[in-house]
């Protein structure tokens, strides 16, 4: 006290102010430690959470509104949590931190960590059979840095420990590999099952992925065929296969159809396509009405393919050009229509019933001239060629209406299929009936199909 008394008045004032400031600071720190925050909301923005902290703590919170506005909403379950713990929870994953200074809280960006040392890693990418994959894309996730595999399936890329390599390839599932201390990472990619539905049937019934073929092939499924019912399923392909022209026969229901792929190939020979059912070619023989032995057209003739039950077809693959000839020989030079029939399926008994009724009427009829007669006075002259004679008397004229000659065509199609089997034995059975009456009187067509297939047990 003697030392304090010996101080001058100015020194005493400064000492008192210092002690008062220390008391104020100690009180603020003590108050911060006793602040408790309660925020219980399933969805709240970072800015609204900071405003709630400001309201409950009594401290001023400073932040950049434009930087925090884009942050996603968060879920908070804070109950009487300390101030620092509450701020850490609110700012977690935002890239921001906080500083408390007196009665102020500053929200500032987190300091950027030092970059980890980059190392070169590599390896080999293969498929499920161990074959190298060429052109696989490898990218350091979150960056624009990437490479592709070479002809041997190998790659080299710069990546820091802790980063992730993303391997992607068309037709295969993506795979991620975390980079650690090793420098070699061999990866095996697996085929994406959901992408393997585009399967076509080639020669000898071998199934291949459509994208793996080097030649042009188009496929039509059974649903597309059954959507348009026709006694001859070939007519159902009309408009579904590019470059294929299908002309219906004028012989009525069940008649043959002319199928020409990419134009007529020959004047003297037929340009019809070759049909292949379950790997077995089906040839159609034509019988000419004259004695020349030649047919300078490609008209449809009677063919057994028209007798196939459409509900027995699983899929149709259409091959054009040299690919068809390479697979099935010169008989397929005009193209090939490869048909795969249905098989029994593993599982419980499945029964499918289809019934269809069609009505047919002539759409366009030729217009006839029934006003004027022929020749002079209704009589033809042997020395003159006259297009028209006198006008006929409407009262005496008995006109002929061509449409009265045609009947209403009726086509009834009914079929039933059964499929069942186990892992070792599958059974398929189908029965179908086509009963029709054509537009022309006495034009009838009846067809009955029965199919039963049970492969031998190996």
Coordinates of C-alpha atoms in Angstrom, one line a residue:
X1 CA 0.0 0.0 0.0
X2 CA 2.9 2.3 0.6
X3 CA 4.1 1.7 -3.0
X4 CA 0.6 2.5 -4.3
X5 CA 0.5 5.7 -2.1
X6 CA 3.9 6.8 -3.5
X7 CA 2.5 6.7 -7.1
X8 CA 1.5 9.8 -8.8
X9 CA -2.1 10.6 -9.6
X10 CA -1.7 9.8 -13.3
X11 CA 0.0 6.4 -12.6
X12 CA -2.8 5.5 -10.2
X13 CA -5.4 6.2 -12.9
X14 CA -3.7 4.1 -15.4
X15 CA -3.4 1.2 -12.9
X16 CA -7.0 1.4 -12.1
X17 CA -8.0 1.3 -15.8
X18 CA -5.8 -1.7 -16.4
X19 CA -7.3 -3.7 -13.5
X20 CA -10.8 -2.7 -14.8
X21 CA -10.0 -3.9 -18.3
X22 CA -8.7 -7.2 -17.0
X23 CA -11.8 -7.7 -15.0
X24 CA -14.0 -7.0 -18.1
X25 CA -12.0 -9.4 -20.2
X26 CA -12.1 -12.1 -17.6
X27 CA -15.9 -11.6 -17.3
X28 CA -16.4 -12.0 -21.1
X29 CA -14.3 -15.2 -21.2
X30 CA -16.2 -16.6 -18.2
X31 CA -19.5 -15.7 -19.9
X32 CA -18.5 -17.4 -23.1
X33 CA -17.7 -20.6 -21.3
X34 CA -21.1 -20.6 -19.6
X35 CA -23.1 -20.0 -22.9
X36 CA -25.3 -22.9 -23.8
X37 CA -26.9 -23.3 -27.2
X38 CA -30.1 -25.3 -27.9
X39 CA -31.1 -25.9 -31.6
X40 CA -33.2 -28.9 -32.5
X41 CA -34.3 -28.7 -36.1
X42 CA -34.3 -31.4 -38.9
X43 CA -33.6 -28.8 -41.6
X44 CA -32.1 -25.4 -41.1
X45 CA -29.7 -23.3 -43.1
X46 CA -26.2 -22.4 -41.8
X47 CA -27.1 -18.7 -41.8
X48 CA -30.2 -19.3 -39.8
X49 CA -28.3 -21.5 -37.3
X50 CA -25.7 -18.7 -36.8
X51 CA -28.5 -16.2 -36.2
X52 CA -29.9 -18.5 -33.6
X53 CA -26.4 -18.7 -31.9
X54 CA -26.2 -14.9 -32.0
X55 CA -29.6 -14.7 -30.4
X56 CA -29.0 -17.2 -27.6
X57 CA -25.4 -16.2 -26.8
X58 CA -25.8 -12.4 -27.0
X59 CA -22.6 -12.2 -29.0
X60 CA -22.2 -10.6 -32.5
X61 CA -21.6 -13.1 -35.3
X62 CA -19.9 -11.8 -38.4
X63 CA -19.8 -13.8 -41.7
X64 CA -19.9 -13.4 -45.5
X65 CA -23.6 -13.9 -46.4
X66 CA -22.8 -14.7 -50.1
X67 CA -20.4 -17.5 -49.2
X68 CA -22.7 -19.3 -46.7
X69 CA -25.9 -18.8 -48.7
X70 CA -25.1 -21.7 -51.1
X71 CA -24.4 -24.2 -48.3
X72 CA -27.0 -27.0 -48.0
X73 CA -29.4 -27.2 -45.1
X74 CA -28.3 -29.2 -42.1
X75 CA -30.0 -31.1 -39.3
X76 CA -29.1 -30.0 -35.7
X77 CA -29.9 -31.7 -32.4
X78 CA -28.1 -29.4 -29.9
X79 CA -29.4 -29.3 -26.4
X80 CA -27.5 -27.1 -23.9
X81 CA -24.4 -27.6 -25.9
X82 CA -21.3 -25.4 -25.3
X83 CA -20.7 -22.5 -27.6
X84 CA -17.6 -23.8 -29.3
X85 CA -19.1 -27.3 -29.7
X86 CA -22.2 -25.8 -31.3
X87 CA -20.2 -23.7 -33.7
X88 CA -18.1 -26.7 -34.7
X89 CA -21.2 -28.7 -35.4
X90 CA -22.8 -26.0 -37.5
X91 CA -19.7 -25.3 -39.6
X92 CA -18.8 -29.0 -40.1
X93 CA -18.2 -29.8 -43.8
X94 CA -18.7 -26.2 -44.9
X95 CA -15.0 -25.3 -45.3
X96 CA -15.3 -22.5 -42.6
X97 CA -14.1 -22.2 -39.0
X98 CA -14.6 -19.5 -36.3
X99 CA -12.7 -17.2 -34.0
X100 CA -14.0 -15.7 -30.8
X101 CA -12.7 -12.3 -29.8
X102 CA -14.4 -10.6 -26.9
X103 CA -18.1 -10.2 -27.7
X104 CA -17.5 -11.0 -31.4
X105 CA -17.5 -14.3 -33.3
X106 CA -15.9 -14.2 -36.8
X107 CA -16.7 -16.9 -39.3
X108 CA -13.6 -17.3 -41.6
X109 CA -12.5 -19.9 -44.3
X110 CA -10.5 -22.8 -43.1
X111 CA -6.8 -22.5 -43.9
X112 CA -5.8 -24.6 -47.0
X113 CA -3.8 -27.7 -46.0
X114 CA -0.5 -28.3 -47.6
X115 CA -0.7 -30.5 -50.7
X116 CA 0.3 -34.1 -50.2
X117 CA 3.2 -35.3 -52.2
X118 CA 2.1 -36.7 -55.6
X119 CA 3.4 -40.1 -56.6
X120 CA 3.0 -42.0 -59.8
X121 CA 0.9 -45.2 -59.6
X122 CA 0.0 -47.7 -62.2
X123 CA -1.2 -51.2 -62.9
X124 CA -3.2 -53.3 -65.3
X125 CA -7.0 -53.4 -66.0
X126 CA -8.6 -56.7 -67.1
X127 CA -12.0 -58.2 -67.5
X128 CA -13.5 -61.2 -65.7
X129 CA -11.6 -63.6 -68.0
X130 CA -8.3 -61.9 -67.3
X131 CA -8.1 -60.3 -70.7
X132 CA -6.6 -56.8 -70.9
X133 CA -9.1 -54.0 -71.6
X134 CA -8.0 -51.3 -74.0
X135 CA -9.1 -47.7 -73.6
X136 CA -10.4 -47.8 -70.0
X137 CA -10.7 -44.3 -68.6
X138 CA -8.9 -43.7 -65.3
X139 CA -9.5 -40.4 -63.5
X140 CA -8.4 -39.0 -60.2
X141 CA -11.8 -38.4 -58.6
X142 CA -12.6 -34.7 -58.1
X143 CA -10.0 -33.5 -60.6
X144 CA -9.6 -33.3 -64.4
X145 CA -6.5 -35.5 -64.4
X146 CA -7.0 -38.7 -66.2
X147 CA -5.5 -41.3 -68.6
X148 CA -6.6 -44.4 -70.6
X149 CA -5.1 -47.9 -70.7
X150 CA -2.8 -48.9 -73.6
X151 CA -3.1 -52.0 -75.8
X152 CA -1.9 -54.2 -72.9
X153 CA -4.4 -52.8 -70.5
X154 CA -1.7 -50.9 -68.5
X155 CA -1.8 -47.4 -67.2
X156 CA 0.3 -44.8 -65.3
X157 CA -1.1 -41.7 -63.5
X158 CA 0.0 -39.2 -60.9
X159 CA -2.0 -39.4 -57.7
X160 CA -1.5 -38.3 -54.1
X161 CA -2.0 -40.7 -51.2
X162 CA -5.5 -40.5 -50.0
X163 CA -7.0 -39.7 -53.4
X164 CA -9.4 -42.0 -55.3
X165 CA -9.0 -43.5 -58.8
X166 CA -12.2 -43.9 -60.8
X167 CA -12.1 -46.7 -63.5
X168 CA -14.9 -46.5 -66.1
X169 CA -15.5 -48.4 -69.4
X170 CA -18.5 -48.8 -71.6
X171 CA -20.4 -52.0 -70.8
X172 CA -18.7 -52.4 -67.4
X173 CA -19.5 -51.2 -63.9
X174 CA -17.5 -48.3 -62.5
X175 CA -14.9 -49.1 -59.9
X176 CA -13.1 -46.9 -57.3
X177 CA -9.7 -47.6 -55.8
X178 CA -8.2 -45.6 -52.9
X179 CA -4.6 -44.7 -53.3
X180 CA -2.3 -45.6 -50.4
X181 CA 1.4 -46.1 -50.1
X182 CA 1.6 -48.7 -52.9
X183 CA 2.4 -47.8 -56.5
X184 CA 0.8 -50.8 -58.3
X185 CA -3.0 -51.3 -58.5
X186 CA -4.4 -54.0 -60.7
X187 CA -8.1 -53.7 -61.3
X188 CA -10.6 -56.2 -62.6
X189 CA -13.8 -54.8 -64.1
X190 CA -17.1 -56.7 -64.2
X191 CA -19.6 -56.6 -67.0
X192 CA -22.7 -54.5 -66.3
X193 CA -25.6 -57.0 -66.3
X194 CA -28.2 -54.4 -66.9
X195 CA -26.5 -53.5 -70.2
X196 CA -26.4 -57.0 -71.7
X197 CA -30.0 -57.2 -72.9
X198 CA -29.0 -56.4 -76.5
X199 CA -28.2 -60.0 -77.4
X200 CA -28.6 -61.3 -81.0
X201 CA -28.3 -64.8 -82.4
X202 CA -25.7 -65.5 -85.1
X203 CA -24.9 -68.6 -87.1
X204 CA -25.3 -72.0 -85.4
X205 CA -27.5 -70.4 -82.7
X206 CA -24.6 -68.7 -81.0
X207 CA -25.7 -65.7 -78.9
X208 CA -23.5 -62.6 -78.9
X209 CA -23.8 -59.1 -77.6
X210 CA -25.1 -56.8 -80.4
X211 CA -22.4 -54.2 -79.7
X212 CA -19.7 -56.8 -80.0
X213 CA -20.5 -57.6 -83.6
X214 CA -18.6 -56.0 -86.5
X215 CA -21.5 -56.3 -89.0
X216 CA -24.9 -54.8 -89.3
X217 CA -27.7 -56.8 -87.5
X218 CA -31.2 -55.7 -86.4
X219 CA -33.3 -57.5 -83.9
X220 CA -37.1 -57.7 -83.3
X221 CA -38.5 -59.1 -80.1
X222 CA -41.5 -61.4 -79.7
X223 CA -43.5 -58.5 -78.1
X224 CA -43.1 -56.4 -81.2
X225 CA -44.3 -59.3 -83.4
X226 CA -47.3 -60.2 -81.3
X227 CA -48.3 -56.6 -81.1
X228 CA -49.5 -56.7 -84.7
X229 CA -51.3 -60.0 -85.3
X230 CA -51.0 -61.5 -88.8
X231 CA -51.3 -65.1 -90.0
X232 CA -47.9 -64.7 -91.7
X233 CA -45.6 -63.2 -89.1
X234 CA -43.3 -61.8 -91.8
X235 CA -45.9 -59.1 -92.5
X236 CA -45.5 -57.9 -88.9
X237 CA -41.9 -56.9 -89.6
X238 CA -43.1 -54.2 -92.0
X239 CA -41.8 -50.8 -90.8
X240 CA -39.7 -52.4 -87.9
X241 CA -36.5 -53.2 -89.8
X242 CA -34.6 -50.5 -91.7
X243 CA -33.8 -51.3 -95.4
X244 CA -36.3 -54.2 -95.6
X245 CA -39.2 -54.0 -98.1
X246 CA -42.1 -56.5 -97.5
X247 CA -44.8 -56.9 -100.1
X248 CA -47.9 -58.8 -99.1
X249 CA -49.2 -61.5 -101.4
X250 CA -52.6 -61.0 -103.2
X251 CA -53.5 -64.6 -102.6
X252 CA -55.3 -63.8 -99.3
X253 CA -54.8 -64.9 -95.7
X254 CA -51.7 -67.1 -95.2
X255 CA -50.2 -66.2 -98.6
X256 CA -46.5 -65.8 -99.1
X257 CA -44.8 -62.4 -98.8
X258 CA -41.9 -61.1 -100.8
X259 CA -39.0 -59.8 -98.6
X260 CA -36.3 -57.7 -100.3
X261 CA -33.5 -56.2 -98.4
X262 CA -31.9 -53.1 -99.8
X263 CA -33.2 -53.4 -103.3
X264 CA -33.4 -56.1 -106.0
X265 CA -30.2 -57.9 -106.5
X266 CA -30.9 -59.9 -109.7
X267 CA -33.3 -59.8 -112.7
X268 CA -33.5 -63.5 -113.4
X269 CA -33.2 -64.9 -109.9
X270 CA -35.2 -64.3 -106.7
X271 CA -34.2 -61.5 -104.4
X272 CA -36.0 -63.0 -101.4
X273 CA -34.1 -63.4 -98.1
X274 CA -33.1 -66.7 -96.6
X275 CA -34.9 -67.9 -93.5
X276 CA -33.0 -69.6 -90.7
X277 CA -34.9 -71.3 -87.8
X278 CA -32.8 -72.2 -84.8
X279 CA -29.7 -72.5 -87.0
X280 CA -31.4 -74.6 -89.8
X281 CA -31.8 -72.8 -93.2
X282 CA -35.2 -73.1 -94.7
X283 CA -35.3 -73.1 -98.6
X284 CA -38.4 -72.3 -100.6
X285 CA -38.9 -73.9 -104.0
X286 CA -40.8 -72.1 -106.8
X287 CA -42.7 -73.8 -109.5
X288 CA -43.1 -71.8 -112.8
X289 CA -46.2 -71.9 -114.9
X290 CA -44.3 -71.7 -118.2
X291 CA -41.7 -73.9 -119.8
X292 CA -38.9 -71.4 -119.8
X293 CA -37.6 -72.3 -116.4
X294 CA -36.9 -68.6 -115.7
X295 CA -38.7 -66.0 -113.7
X296 CA -37.8 -62.4 -114.4
X297 CA -39.2 -61.1 -111.1
X298 CA -39.1 -61.6 -107.3
X299 CA -42.7 -62.4 -106.7
X300 CA -43.6 -64.2 -103.5
X301 CA -44.4 -67.9 -103.9
X302 CA -45.8 -70.5 -101.6
X303 CA -43.5 -70.9 -98.6
X304 CA -43.5 -72.9 -95.5
X305 CA -42.3 -70.0 -93.3
X306 CA -45.8 -68.6 -93.5
X307 CA -47.0 -71.6 -91.5
X308 CA -44.9 -70.8 -88.4
X309 CA -46.8 -69.8 -85.3
X310 CA -45.9 -66.2 -84.3
X311 CA -46.3 -67.0 -80.6
X312 CA -43.5 -69.6 -80.9
X313 CA -41.0 -66.9 -81.9
X314 CA -38.6 -65.6 -79.2
X315 CA -36.7 -63.1 -81.4
X316 CA -35.8 -62.3 -85.0
X317 CA -32.4 -61.1 -86.1
X318 CA -32.1 -59.6 -89.6
X319 CA -28.7 -59.7 -91.4
X320 CA -28.0 -57.9 -94.6
X321 CA -25.2 -57.7 -97.1
X322 CA -22.0 -59.7 -97.0
X323 CA -22.4 -60.7 -93.3
X324 CA -25.4 -62.9 -94.1
X325 CA -23.5 -64.6 -97.0
X326 CA -20.4 -65.2 -94.8
X327 CA -22.5 -66.9 -92.2
X328 CA -24.9 -68.9 -94.4
X329 CA -23.3 -69.1 -97.8
X330 CA -24.5 -67.9 -101.2
X331 CA -28.1 -68.7 -100.5
X332 CA -28.1 -65.8 -98.1
X333 CA -26.6 -63.3 -100.5
X334 CA -29.9 -61.4 -100.5
X335 CA -29.9 -61.3 -96.6
X336 CA -31.0 -63.6 -93.9
X337 CA -33.8 -63.6 -91.3
X338 CA -32.6 -65.6 -88.3
X339 CA -35.5 -66.8 -86.1
X340 CA -35.1 -68.1 -82.6
X341 CA -38.0 -70.0 -81.2
X342 CA -39.1 -70.1 -77.5
X343 CA -37.8 -72.6 -75.0
X344 CA -39.1 -73.8 -71.7
X345 CA -38.1 -71.6 -68.7
X346 CA -37.0 -72.6 -65.2
X347 CA -39.6 -72.0 -62.6
X348 CA -43.3 -72.5 -62.0
X349 CA -45.8 -73.4 -64.8
X350 CA -46.5 -70.4 -66.9
X351 CA -49.6 -70.3 -69.1
X352 CA -50.2 -67.7 -71.8
X353 CA -53.5 -67.4 -73.8
X354 CA -53.9 -65.1 -76.8
X355 CA -57.1 -64.5 -78.8
X356 CA -57.5 -62.1 -81.7
X357 CA -60.3 -61.2 -84.2
X358 CA -59.8 -59.2 -87.3
X359 CA -62.3 -57.8 -89.9
X360 CA -61.2 -56.9 -93.4
X361 CA -62.9 -54.8 -96.0
X362 CA -61.6 -53.4 -99.3
X363 CA -60.1 -49.9 -98.8
X364 CA -59.8 -48.6 -102.3
X365 CA -61.7 -49.9 -105.4
X366 CA -61.2 -48.9 -109.0
X367 CA -63.7 -46.4 -110.4
X368 CA -65.7 -47.6 -113.5
X369 CA -67.4 -45.6 -116.2
X370 CA -71.1 -46.6 -116.4
X371 CA -72.6 -43.6 -118.2
X372 CA -71.7 -44.2 -121.9
X373 CA -71.9 -47.4 -123.8
X374 CA -69.5 -48.7 -126.4
X375 CA -69.5 -48.4 -130.3
X376 CA -72.4 -46.7 -132.2
X377 CA -75.9 -47.1 -130.8
X378 CA -74.6 -49.7 -128.3
X379 CA -73.1 -51.9 -131.1
X380 CA -69.4 -52.3 -131.9
X381 CA -68.4 -51.7 -135.5
X382 CA -65.8 -53.9 -137.2
X383 CA -64.3 -51.1 -139.2
X384 CA -64.3 -48.2 -136.7
X385 CA -62.5 -47.8 -133.4
X386 CA -64.7 -45.7 -131.1
X387 CA -64.0 -45.1 -127.4
X388 CA -67.6 -44.2 -126.4
X389 CA -71.0 -44.7 -127.8
X390 CA -74.3 -43.0 -126.9
X391 CA -75.2 -42.1 -123.4
X392 CA -77.0 -45.0 -121.7
X393 CA -80.6 -44.7 -120.5
X394 CA -80.4 -44.5 -116.7
X395 CA -83.8 -46.2 -116.4
X396 CA -82.9 -49.2 -118.5
X397 CA -79.3 -49.5 -117.3
X398 CA -78.5 -52.2 -114.9
X399 CA -75.3 -51.0 -113.1
X400 CA -72.8 -53.4 -111.5
X401 CA -71.3 -52.4 -108.1
X402 CA -67.9 -54.0 -107.7
X403 CA -67.9 -53.8 -103.9
X404 CA -71.0 -56.1 -103.8
X405 CA -68.7 -58.9 -105.0
X406 CA -66.5 -58.8 -101.9
X407 CA -67.4 -60.2 -98.5
X408 CA -66.3 -59.0 -95.1
X409 CA -63.1 -60.9 -94.2
X410 CA -62.9 -62.6 -90.8
X411 CA -59.7 -63.9 -89.2
X412 CA -59.8 -65.7 -85.8
X413 CA -56.5 -66.4 -84.2
X414 CA -56.3 -68.3 -80.9
X415 CA -53.2 -69.7 -79.2
X416 CA -52.1 -71.1 -75.8
X417 CA -48.5 -71.7 -74.6
X418 CA -47.2 -73.5 -71.5
X419 CA -43.7 -73.3 -70.1
X420 CA -42.1 -74.9 -67.1
X421 CA -38.9 -76.6 -66.0
X422 CA -36.1 -77.2 -63.6
X423 CA -32.4 -76.4 -63.9
X424 CA -31.8 -79.6 -65.8
X425 CA -35.0 -80.0 -67.8
X426 CA -37.4 -77.4 -69.4
X427 CA -40.6 -78.1 -71.3
X428 CA -42.4 -75.8 -73.8
X429 CA -45.7 -76.5 -75.4
X430 CA -47.9 -74.4 -77.7
X431 CA -51.1 -74.9 -79.7
X432 CA -52.5 -72.3 -82.1
X433 CA -55.4 -72.1 -84.6
X434 CA -56.0 -69.7 -87.4
X435 CA -59.4 -69.7 -89.1
X436 CA -60.2 -67.2 -91.7
X437 CA -62.5 -66.3 -94.6
X438 CA -61.2 -64.0 -97.2
X439 CA -62.7 -61.1 -99.1
X440 CA -63.2 -63.2 -102.2
X441 CA -66.0 -65.8 -101.9
X442 CA -64.7 -69.4 -101.3
X443 CA -61.3 -68.0 -100.1
X444 CA -60.7 -69.8 -96.8
X445 CA -57.6 -70.6 -94.8
X446 CA -57.4 -72.8 -91.8
X447 CA -54.1 -73.6 -90.0
X448 CA -53.4 -75.5 -86.8
X449 CA -50.0 -75.5 -85.1
X450 CA -48.8 -77.8 -82.3
X451 CA -45.3 -77.4 -80.8
X452 CA -43.8 -79.5 -78.0
X453 CA -40.2 -79.3 -77.0
X454 CA -38.3 -81.0 -74.2
X455 CA -34.5 -81.1 -74.6
X456 CA -32.8 -84.4 -73.7
X457 CA -31.5 -84.6 -70.1
X458 CA -27.7 -84.6 -70.2

